[in-house]
Short mmCIF file of N, CA and C in Angstrom, two decimals:
data_model
loop_
_atom_site.label_atom_id
_atom_site.label_comp_id
_atom_site.label_asym_id
_atom_site.label_seq_id
_atom_site.Cartn_x
_atom_site.Cartn_y
_atom_site.Cartn_z
N LEU J 1 0.82 -1.19 0.00
CA LEU J 1 0.00 0.00 0.00
C LEU J 1 0.87 1.25 0.00
N LEU J 2 1.91 1.25 0.82
CA LEU J 2 2.80 2.41 0.88
C LEU J 2 3.40 2.69 -0.49
N GLU J 3 3.81 1.64 -1.19
CA GLU J 3 4.40 1.82 -2.50
C GLU J 3 3.43 2.49 -3.47
N VAL J 4 2.17 2.09 -3.41
CA VAL J 4 1.15 2.67 -4.29
C VAL J 4 0.96 4.15 -3.97
N ILE J 5 0.87 4.48 -2.70
CA ILE J 5 0.67 5.88 -2.31
C ILE J 5 1.85 6.75 -2.74
N VAL J 6 3.05 6.27 -2.47
CA VAL J 6 4.24 7.05 -2.84
C VAL J 6 4.32 7.20 -4.35
N SER J 7 4.10 6.11 -5.08
CA SER J 7 4.16 6.18 -6.55
C SER J 7 3.12 7.14 -7.10
N ARG J 8 1.90 7.07 -6.58
CA ARG J 8 0.84 7.97 -7.05
C ARG J 8 1.16 9.42 -6.73
N MET J 9 1.68 9.69 -5.54
CA MET J 9 2.03 11.06 -5.18
C MET J 9 3.17 11.59 -6.06
N ARG J 10 4.15 10.74 -6.35
CA ARG J 10 5.24 11.15 -7.25
C ARG J 10 4.71 11.46 -8.64
N TYR J 11 3.81 10.62 -9.13
CA TYR J 11 3.22 10.83 -10.46
C TYR J 11 2.46 12.15 -10.50
N ILE J 12 1.62 12.38 -9.49
CA ILE J 12 0.84 13.63 -9.43
C ILE J 12 1.78 14.83 -9.35
N SER J 13 2.82 14.70 -8.56
CA SER J 13 3.79 15.79 -8.43
C SER J 13 4.45 16.10 -9.76
N ALA J 14 4.82 15.05 -10.50
CA ALA J 14 5.47 15.27 -11.80
C ALA J 14 4.50 15.89 -12.80
N GLN J 15 3.24 15.46 -12.77
CA GLN J 15 2.25 15.97 -13.72
C GLN J 15 1.88 17.42 -13.44
N THR J 16 1.81 17.78 -12.18
CA THR J 16 1.40 19.15 -11.80
C THR J 16 2.59 20.07 -11.59
N GLU J 17 3.80 19.50 -11.65
CA GLU J 17 5.03 20.25 -11.40
C GLU J 17 4.99 20.93 -10.03
N SER J 18 4.35 20.29 -9.08
CA SER J 18 4.29 20.77 -7.71
C SER J 18 5.09 19.80 -6.84
N PRO J 19 6.04 20.31 -6.07
CA PRO J 19 6.83 19.38 -5.25
C PRO J 19 5.97 18.75 -4.15
N VAL J 20 6.34 17.56 -3.78
CA VAL J 20 5.66 16.85 -2.70
C VAL J 20 6.70 16.50 -1.65
N ARG J 21 6.30 16.53 -0.41
CA ARG J 21 7.20 16.22 0.69
C ARG J 21 6.67 15.00 1.42
N PHE J 22 7.54 14.01 1.61
CA PHE J 22 7.17 12.81 2.34
C PHE J 22 7.80 12.87 3.72
N VAL J 23 7.01 12.55 4.72
CA VAL J 23 7.53 12.42 6.08
C VAL J 23 7.24 10.98 6.50
N GLY J 24 8.30 10.23 6.74
CA GLY J 24 8.15 8.84 7.14
C GLY J 24 8.64 8.65 8.56
N MET J 25 7.83 7.97 9.37
CA MET J 25 8.22 7.72 10.75
C MET J 25 7.97 6.25 11.05
N SER J 26 8.85 5.70 11.85
CA SER J 26 8.72 4.30 12.22
C SER J 26 9.31 4.11 13.61
N THR J 27 8.80 3.13 14.34
CA THR J 27 9.36 2.85 15.67
C THR J 27 10.69 2.13 15.57
N ALA J 28 10.87 1.35 14.55
CA ALA J 28 12.13 0.62 14.38
C ALA J 28 12.31 0.34 12.90
N ILE J 29 13.46 0.69 12.38
CA ILE J 29 13.72 0.42 10.97
C ILE J 29 15.21 0.20 10.78
N ALA J 30 15.55 -0.93 10.20
CA ALA J 30 16.95 -1.29 10.03
C ALA J 30 17.54 -0.69 8.76
N ASN J 31 16.71 -0.40 7.78
CA ASN J 31 17.21 0.09 6.50
C ASN J 31 16.71 1.51 6.22
N ALA J 32 16.90 2.39 7.18
CA ALA J 32 16.39 3.76 7.06
C ALA J 32 16.93 4.48 5.82
N GLN J 33 18.21 4.31 5.53
CA GLN J 33 18.79 5.00 4.38
C GLN J 33 18.20 4.48 3.07
N ASP J 34 17.96 3.19 2.97
CA ASP J 34 17.34 2.63 1.77
C ASP J 34 15.95 3.21 1.56
N VAL J 35 15.18 3.28 2.63
CA VAL J 35 13.83 3.85 2.54
C VAL J 35 13.91 5.33 2.17
N ALA J 36 14.84 6.04 2.79
CA ALA J 36 15.02 7.47 2.49
C ALA J 36 15.39 7.69 1.03
N ASP J 37 16.28 6.85 0.50
CA ASP J 37 16.66 6.95 -0.92
C ASP J 37 15.45 6.71 -1.81
N TRP J 38 14.65 5.71 -1.46
CA TRP J 38 13.46 5.39 -2.24
C TRP J 38 12.45 6.54 -2.22
N LEU J 39 12.33 7.20 -1.06
CA LEU J 39 11.42 8.34 -0.94
C LEU J 39 11.98 9.61 -1.58
N GLY J 40 13.29 9.58 -1.90
CA GLY J 40 13.91 10.75 -2.51
C GLY J 40 14.35 11.79 -1.50
N ALA J 41 14.66 11.37 -0.29
CA ALA J 41 15.09 12.31 0.75
C ALA J 41 16.45 12.90 0.37
N LYS J 42 16.59 14.17 0.65
CA LYS J 42 17.85 14.86 0.35
C LYS J 42 18.86 14.60 1.45
N GLU J 43 20.13 14.92 1.15
CA GLU J 43 21.23 14.79 2.11
C GLU J 43 20.85 15.50 3.41
N GLY J 44 21.02 14.84 4.53
CA GLY J 44 20.70 15.45 5.83
C GLY J 44 19.23 15.40 6.20
N GLY J 45 18.42 14.75 5.37
CA GLY J 45 16.99 14.70 5.64
C GLY J 45 16.53 13.44 6.34
N VAL J 46 17.48 12.64 6.83
CA VAL J 46 17.14 11.38 7.51
C VAL J 46 17.63 11.44 8.94
N PHE J 47 16.74 11.12 9.85
CA PHE J 47 17.09 11.06 11.26
C PHE J 47 16.76 9.66 11.75
N ASN J 48 17.77 8.89 12.02
CA ASN J 48 17.58 7.51 12.45
C ASN J 48 18.30 7.36 13.78
N PHE J 49 17.57 7.03 14.81
CA PHE J 49 18.13 6.97 16.15
C PHE J 49 18.52 5.55 16.52
N HIS J 50 19.69 5.40 17.04
CA HIS J 50 20.21 4.10 17.45
C HIS J 50 19.41 3.60 18.66
N PRO J 51 19.22 2.28 18.78
CA PRO J 51 18.46 1.75 19.93
C PRO J 51 19.01 2.17 21.29
N SER J 52 20.27 2.57 21.36
CA SER J 52 20.86 2.94 22.65
C SER J 52 20.28 4.24 23.22
N VAL J 53 19.59 5.04 22.40
CA VAL J 53 19.01 6.29 22.91
C VAL J 53 17.57 6.11 23.38
N ARG J 54 17.06 4.90 23.32
CA ARG J 54 15.69 4.63 23.77
C ARG J 54 15.59 4.78 25.28
N PRO J 55 14.44 5.20 25.80
CA PRO J 55 14.28 5.30 27.26
C PRO J 55 14.29 3.93 27.93
N VAL J 56 13.92 2.88 27.18
CA VAL J 56 13.95 1.53 27.70
C VAL J 56 14.99 0.77 26.86
N PRO J 57 15.98 0.17 27.52
CA PRO J 57 17.01 -0.55 26.75
C PRO J 57 16.40 -1.64 25.87
N MET J 58 16.99 -1.83 24.71
CA MET J 58 16.48 -2.83 23.79
C MET J 58 17.66 -3.61 23.20
N GLN J 59 17.48 -4.91 23.10
CA GLN J 59 18.44 -5.75 22.39
C GLN J 59 17.80 -6.11 21.07
N VAL J 60 18.59 -6.11 20.01
CA VAL J 60 18.08 -6.45 18.68
C VAL J 60 18.78 -7.72 18.22
N HIS J 61 18.00 -8.70 17.81
CA HIS J 61 18.51 -9.95 17.26
C HIS J 61 17.88 -10.12 15.89
N ILE J 62 18.68 -10.30 14.86
CA ILE J 62 18.17 -10.39 13.50
C ILE J 62 18.52 -11.76 12.92
N GLN J 63 17.52 -12.39 12.31
CA GLN J 63 17.72 -13.65 11.60
C GLN J 63 17.06 -13.52 10.23
N GLY J 64 17.64 -14.11 9.23
CA GLY J 64 17.07 -14.09 7.89
C GLY J 64 16.38 -15.41 7.58
N TYR J 65 15.38 -15.35 6.70
CA TYR J 65 14.62 -16.55 6.34
C TYR J 65 14.40 -16.56 4.83
N GLU J 66 14.56 -17.73 4.26
CA GLU J 66 14.34 -17.92 2.83
C GLU J 66 12.84 -18.07 2.57
N GLY J 67 12.45 -17.78 1.37
CA GLY J 67 11.06 -18.02 0.99
C GLY J 67 10.52 -16.88 0.15
N GLN J 68 9.88 -17.24 -0.95
CA GLN J 68 9.34 -16.23 -1.85
C GLN J 68 7.95 -15.77 -1.45
N HIS J 69 7.18 -16.65 -0.84
CA HIS J 69 5.78 -16.34 -0.57
C HIS J 69 5.59 -15.96 0.89
N TYR J 70 4.81 -14.92 1.10
CA TYR J 70 4.67 -14.30 2.42
C TYR J 70 4.16 -15.27 3.49
N CYS J 71 3.01 -15.87 3.29
CA CYS J 71 2.40 -16.69 4.35
C CYS J 71 3.27 -17.87 4.78
N PRO J 72 3.80 -18.66 3.85
CA PRO J 72 4.68 -19.75 4.30
C PRO J 72 5.94 -19.24 5.01
N ARG J 73 6.49 -18.13 4.54
CA ARG J 73 7.69 -17.58 5.18
C ARG J 73 7.37 -17.13 6.60
N MET J 74 6.23 -16.49 6.79
CA MET J 74 5.83 -16.06 8.13
C MET J 74 5.64 -17.28 9.04
N ALA J 75 5.06 -18.34 8.51
CA ALA J 75 4.81 -19.54 9.32
C ALA J 75 6.11 -20.20 9.76
N ILE J 76 7.13 -20.24 8.88
CA ILE J 76 8.38 -20.89 9.27
C ILE J 76 9.18 -20.04 10.26
N MET J 77 8.83 -18.78 10.39
CA MET J 77 9.54 -17.90 11.32
C MET J 77 9.06 -18.09 12.76
N ASN J 78 7.91 -18.69 12.97
CA ASN J 78 7.35 -18.77 14.32
C ASN J 78 8.14 -19.67 15.26
N LYS J 79 8.62 -20.80 14.76
CA LYS J 79 9.40 -21.70 15.63
C LYS J 79 10.71 -21.05 16.06
N PRO J 80 11.49 -20.42 15.16
CA PRO J 80 12.68 -19.69 15.60
C PRO J 80 12.36 -18.51 16.52
N THR J 81 11.20 -17.89 16.32
CA THR J 81 10.78 -16.80 17.20
C THR J 81 10.56 -17.33 18.61
N TYR J 82 9.86 -18.45 18.71
CA TYR J 82 9.64 -19.08 20.01
C TYR J 82 10.97 -19.44 20.67
N ALA J 83 11.88 -20.00 19.89
CA ALA J 83 13.21 -20.37 20.41
C ALA J 83 13.96 -19.13 20.89
N ALA J 84 13.86 -18.04 20.15
CA ALA J 84 14.54 -16.81 20.55
C ALA J 84 13.96 -16.26 21.86
N ILE J 85 12.67 -16.37 22.04
CA ILE J 85 12.05 -15.94 23.30
C ILE J 85 12.61 -16.78 24.45
N GLN J 86 12.72 -18.08 24.23
CA GLN J 86 13.26 -18.97 25.26
C GLN J 86 14.73 -18.64 25.56
N ASP J 87 15.49 -18.30 24.53
CA ASP J 87 16.93 -18.02 24.70
C ASP J 87 17.21 -16.65 25.30
N TYR J 88 16.47 -15.63 24.87
CA TYR J 88 16.83 -14.26 25.22
C TYR J 88 15.93 -13.59 26.24
N SER J 89 14.72 -14.08 26.41
CA SER J 89 13.80 -13.34 27.27
C SER J 89 12.73 -14.22 27.88
N LYS J 90 13.14 -15.31 28.47
CA LYS J 90 12.17 -16.26 29.00
C LYS J 90 11.31 -15.66 30.12
N GLU J 91 11.86 -14.79 30.92
CA GLU J 91 11.15 -14.22 32.07
C GLU J 91 10.72 -12.77 31.86
N LYS J 92 10.98 -12.21 30.71
CA LYS J 92 10.68 -10.80 30.46
C LYS J 92 9.68 -10.68 29.32
N PRO J 93 8.95 -9.56 29.26
CA PRO J 93 8.00 -9.39 28.16
C PRO J 93 8.73 -9.22 26.83
N VAL J 94 8.07 -9.63 25.77
CA VAL J 94 8.63 -9.61 24.43
C VAL J 94 7.60 -9.01 23.49
N ILE J 95 8.06 -8.24 22.50
CA ILE J 95 7.18 -7.76 21.44
C ILE J 95 7.65 -8.40 20.14
N VAL J 96 6.73 -9.04 19.44
CA VAL J 96 7.02 -9.62 18.13
C VAL J 96 6.23 -8.81 17.11
N PHE J 97 6.95 -8.15 16.20
CA PHE J 97 6.30 -7.32 15.19
C PHE J 97 5.99 -8.15 13.95
N VAL J 98 4.76 -8.07 13.50
CA VAL J 98 4.34 -8.68 12.24
C VAL J 98 3.56 -7.62 11.46
N SER J 99 3.22 -7.93 10.21
CA SER J 99 2.75 -6.88 9.32
C SER J 99 1.23 -6.71 9.21
N SER J 100 0.45 -7.53 9.87
CA SER J 100 -1.00 -7.39 9.72
C SER J 100 -1.73 -7.90 10.96
N ARG J 101 -2.99 -7.52 11.09
CA ARG J 101 -3.81 -8.01 12.20
C ARG J 101 -3.94 -9.53 12.12
N ARG J 102 -4.19 -10.02 10.92
CA ARG J 102 -4.34 -11.47 10.73
C ARG J 102 -3.06 -12.19 11.14
N GLN J 103 -1.93 -11.67 10.71
CA GLN J 103 -0.66 -12.33 11.04
C GLN J 103 -0.37 -12.23 12.53
N THR J 104 -0.83 -11.17 13.18
CA THR J 104 -0.68 -11.04 14.62
C THR J 104 -1.36 -12.22 15.32
N ARG J 105 -2.60 -12.48 14.91
CA ARG J 105 -3.36 -13.58 15.49
C ARG J 105 -2.72 -14.92 15.19
N LEU J 106 -2.32 -15.15 13.94
CA LEU J 106 -1.72 -16.43 13.56
C LEU J 106 -0.41 -16.68 14.28
N THR J 107 0.40 -15.65 14.42
CA THR J 107 1.68 -15.79 15.13
C THR J 107 1.43 -16.13 16.60
N ALA J 108 0.49 -15.43 17.23
CA ALA J 108 0.17 -15.71 18.63
C ALA J 108 -0.31 -17.15 18.80
N LEU J 109 -1.17 -17.61 17.91
CA LEU J 109 -1.67 -18.98 18.00
C LEU J 109 -0.56 -20.01 17.81
N ASP J 110 0.38 -19.72 16.90
CA ASP J 110 1.52 -20.63 16.73
C ASP J 110 2.40 -20.65 17.97
N LEU J 111 2.62 -19.49 18.59
CA LEU J 111 3.43 -19.44 19.81
C LEU J 111 2.75 -20.22 20.94
N ILE J 112 1.43 -20.15 21.01
CA ILE J 112 0.69 -20.94 22.00
C ILE J 112 0.89 -22.43 21.73
N GLN J 113 0.77 -22.83 20.47
CA GLN J 113 0.94 -24.23 20.10
C GLN J 113 2.35 -24.72 20.43
N LEU J 114 3.34 -23.91 20.13
CA LEU J 114 4.73 -24.29 20.45
C LEU J 114 4.93 -24.39 21.96
N GLY J 115 4.33 -23.47 22.70
CA GLY J 115 4.41 -23.52 24.16
C GLY J 115 3.71 -24.74 24.74
N ALA J 116 2.63 -25.18 24.07
CA ALA J 116 1.88 -26.34 24.54
C ALA J 116 2.70 -27.63 24.44
N GLN J 117 3.71 -27.62 23.62
CA GLN J 117 4.57 -28.79 23.47
C GLN J 117 5.63 -28.87 24.57
N SER J 118 5.72 -27.83 25.40
CA SER J 118 6.72 -27.81 26.47
C SER J 118 6.13 -28.40 27.75
N ASP J 119 6.95 -28.40 28.80
CA ASP J 119 6.49 -28.89 30.10
C ASP J 119 5.43 -27.98 30.72
N ASN J 120 5.45 -26.70 30.34
CA ASN J 120 4.55 -25.72 30.93
C ASN J 120 3.86 -24.91 29.84
N PRO J 121 2.70 -25.37 29.36
CA PRO J 121 2.02 -24.68 28.26
C PRO J 121 1.57 -23.26 28.60
N ARG J 122 1.47 -22.93 29.87
CA ARG J 122 1.05 -21.58 30.26
C ARG J 122 2.25 -20.81 30.84
N GLN J 123 3.42 -21.09 30.29
CA GLN J 123 4.66 -20.51 30.80
C GLN J 123 4.72 -18.99 30.71
N PHE J 124 3.93 -18.37 29.85
CA PHE J 124 3.98 -16.92 29.69
C PHE J 124 2.99 -16.18 30.58
N VAL J 125 2.14 -16.92 31.30
CA VAL J 125 1.15 -16.29 32.18
C VAL J 125 1.88 -15.77 33.42
N ARG J 126 1.66 -14.50 33.75
CA ARG J 126 2.33 -13.87 34.90
C ARG J 126 1.33 -13.39 35.94
N ALA J 127 0.13 -13.97 35.95
CA ALA J 127 -0.91 -13.58 36.91
C ALA J 127 -1.49 -14.84 37.54
N ASP J 128 -2.04 -14.68 38.76
CA ASP J 128 -2.69 -15.84 39.36
C ASP J 128 -4.04 -16.05 38.68
N GLU J 129 -4.63 -17.21 38.91
CA GLU J 129 -5.85 -17.61 38.20
C GLU J 129 -7.00 -16.61 38.41
N GLU J 130 -7.17 -16.14 39.63
CA GLU J 130 -8.28 -15.22 39.92
C GLU J 130 -8.09 -13.89 39.19
N GLU J 131 -6.88 -13.35 39.27
CA GLU J 131 -6.58 -12.08 38.59
C GLU J 131 -6.75 -12.23 37.08
N LEU J 132 -6.25 -13.34 36.54
CA LEU J 132 -6.37 -13.59 35.11
C LEU J 132 -7.83 -13.71 34.71
N GLY J 133 -8.61 -14.42 35.49
CA GLY J 133 -10.04 -14.57 35.19
C GLY J 133 -10.76 -13.23 35.16
N ASP J 134 -10.44 -12.35 36.12
CA ASP J 134 -11.05 -11.01 36.14
C ASP J 134 -10.68 -10.22 34.89
N LEU J 135 -9.41 -10.30 34.48
CA LEU J 135 -8.96 -9.59 33.28
C LEU J 135 -9.65 -10.13 32.03
N LEU J 136 -9.69 -11.46 31.91
CA LEU J 136 -10.29 -12.06 30.72
C LEU J 136 -11.77 -11.72 30.60
N ALA J 137 -12.44 -11.56 31.73
CA ALA J 137 -13.86 -11.21 31.70
C ALA J 137 -14.09 -9.82 31.13
N ARG J 138 -13.08 -8.95 31.21
CA ARG J 138 -13.20 -7.58 30.70
C ARG J 138 -12.82 -7.46 29.22
N ILE J 139 -12.22 -8.49 28.66
CA ILE J 139 -11.75 -8.45 27.27
C ILE J 139 -12.93 -8.69 26.32
N LYS J 140 -13.05 -7.83 25.32
CA LYS J 140 -14.13 -7.95 24.35
C LYS J 140 -13.75 -8.81 23.14
N ASP J 141 -12.52 -8.72 22.68
CA ASP J 141 -12.07 -9.45 21.50
C ASP J 141 -11.84 -10.93 21.85
N PRO J 142 -12.56 -11.85 21.20
CA PRO J 142 -12.43 -13.27 21.55
C PRO J 142 -11.04 -13.85 21.28
N ASN J 143 -10.37 -13.38 20.22
CA ASN J 143 -9.01 -13.86 19.95
C ASN J 143 -8.05 -13.42 21.04
N LEU J 144 -8.17 -12.18 21.46
CA LEU J 144 -7.32 -11.67 22.53
C LEU J 144 -7.59 -12.41 23.84
N ARG J 145 -8.87 -12.66 24.13
CA ARG J 145 -9.22 -13.39 25.35
C ARG J 145 -8.54 -14.76 25.36
N HIS J 146 -8.59 -15.43 24.21
CA HIS J 146 -7.96 -16.76 24.12
C HIS J 146 -6.45 -16.67 24.29
N THR J 147 -5.79 -15.79 23.56
CA THR J 147 -4.32 -15.73 23.64
C THR J 147 -3.85 -15.26 25.00
N LEU J 148 -4.56 -14.31 25.62
CA LEU J 148 -4.17 -13.85 26.96
C LEU J 148 -4.26 -14.95 28.00
N SER J 149 -5.17 -15.90 27.80
CA SER J 149 -5.28 -16.99 28.75
C SER J 149 -4.00 -17.84 28.77
N PHE J 150 -3.16 -17.68 27.73
CA PHE J 150 -1.86 -18.34 27.68
C PHE J 150 -0.70 -17.36 27.91
N GLY J 151 -1.04 -16.13 28.27
CA GLY J 151 -0.01 -15.13 28.56
C GLY J 151 0.54 -14.43 27.33
N ILE J 152 -0.17 -14.53 26.22
CA ILE J 152 0.27 -13.88 24.97
C ILE J 152 -0.78 -12.86 24.57
N GLY J 153 -0.35 -11.61 24.50
CA GLY J 153 -1.26 -10.53 24.13
C GLY J 153 -1.20 -10.23 22.65
N LEU J 154 -2.24 -9.60 22.16
CA LEU J 154 -2.30 -9.09 20.80
C LEU J 154 -2.41 -7.57 20.89
N HIS J 155 -1.80 -6.87 19.96
CA HIS J 155 -1.92 -5.41 19.95
C HIS J 155 -1.93 -4.96 18.50
N HIS J 156 -3.07 -4.43 18.07
CA HIS J 156 -3.19 -3.92 16.71
C HIS J 156 -4.31 -2.89 16.67
N ALA J 157 -4.41 -2.20 15.56
CA ALA J 157 -5.36 -1.10 15.44
C ALA J 157 -6.82 -1.55 15.53
N GLY J 158 -7.09 -2.82 15.34
CA GLY J 158 -8.46 -3.30 15.38
C GLY J 158 -9.02 -3.54 16.77
N LEU J 159 -8.17 -3.47 17.79
CA LEU J 159 -8.65 -3.67 19.16
C LEU J 159 -9.39 -2.43 19.65
N CYS J 160 -10.42 -2.65 20.45
CA CYS J 160 -11.09 -1.51 21.08
C CYS J 160 -10.14 -0.91 22.12
N GLU J 161 -10.40 0.32 22.50
CA GLU J 161 -9.51 1.05 23.41
C GLU J 161 -9.32 0.32 24.74
N GLY J 162 -10.40 -0.25 25.28
CA GLY J 162 -10.30 -0.96 26.56
C GLY J 162 -9.39 -2.17 26.48
N ASP J 163 -9.54 -2.97 25.42
CA ASP J 163 -8.69 -4.14 25.24
C ASP J 163 -7.23 -3.72 25.05
N ARG J 164 -7.02 -2.69 24.24
CA ARG J 164 -5.66 -2.22 23.98
C ARG J 164 -5.01 -1.74 25.28
N SER J 165 -5.76 -1.03 26.08
CA SER J 165 -5.25 -0.52 27.36
C SER J 165 -4.86 -1.66 28.31
N ILE J 166 -5.68 -2.69 28.35
CA ILE J 166 -5.37 -3.85 29.21
C ILE J 166 -4.07 -4.50 28.76
N VAL J 167 -3.91 -4.71 27.46
CA VAL J 167 -2.69 -5.34 26.94
C VAL J 167 -1.46 -4.48 27.27
N GLU J 168 -1.58 -3.17 27.07
CA GLU J 168 -0.45 -2.28 27.35
C GLU J 168 -0.08 -2.31 28.83
N ASN J 169 -1.09 -2.29 29.69
CA ASN J 169 -0.82 -2.33 31.15
C ASN J 169 -0.18 -3.64 31.57
N LEU J 170 -0.66 -4.75 31.00
CA LEU J 170 -0.06 -6.05 31.33
C LEU J 170 1.41 -6.10 30.90
N PHE J 171 1.70 -5.56 29.73
CA PHE J 171 3.08 -5.55 29.24
C PHE J 171 3.98 -4.73 30.16
N GLU J 172 3.49 -3.57 30.59
CA GLU J 172 4.28 -2.70 31.47
C GLU J 172 4.50 -3.32 32.83
N GLN J 173 3.56 -4.12 33.31
CA GLN J 173 3.66 -4.72 34.65
C GLN J 173 4.65 -5.87 34.71
N CYS J 174 4.95 -6.48 33.59
CA CYS J 174 5.84 -7.66 33.60
C CYS J 174 7.27 -7.30 33.94
#
């Protein structure tokens, strides 16, 4: 979608001979200069902040995956993602970024399935049963209710404000 918007804006700009300015912002981007070049940013027009300036320290681990087609490639990434959580952050909260609401749900369900194969299928739950039950009763989204029962939250634009707030608070409390 972004490519279509940028291409259309460039076309309109060329046809009307009116300059267009793109402002791109992202929470995390590894190839900022490549994106800036694609957008046509001028020298000195890119501001990319290193993870060390974040208010909360962050470790970045990058792995590459083969595959031409999106859905199968995303599916094969879930097992290494689960392994990385076990290796790097077993007791701490983790954010896994994916590109769509649907993929958010599918990734969470795969992580639950992978966790179910371990000795402790509810290893990510950080609340007692009563507290968890009270929280789940307040959740409106059925997918979120299911994944939270295993200690895995979902966060995307499709969640209602109350559900989103609960997920954010749970993440901060861990």
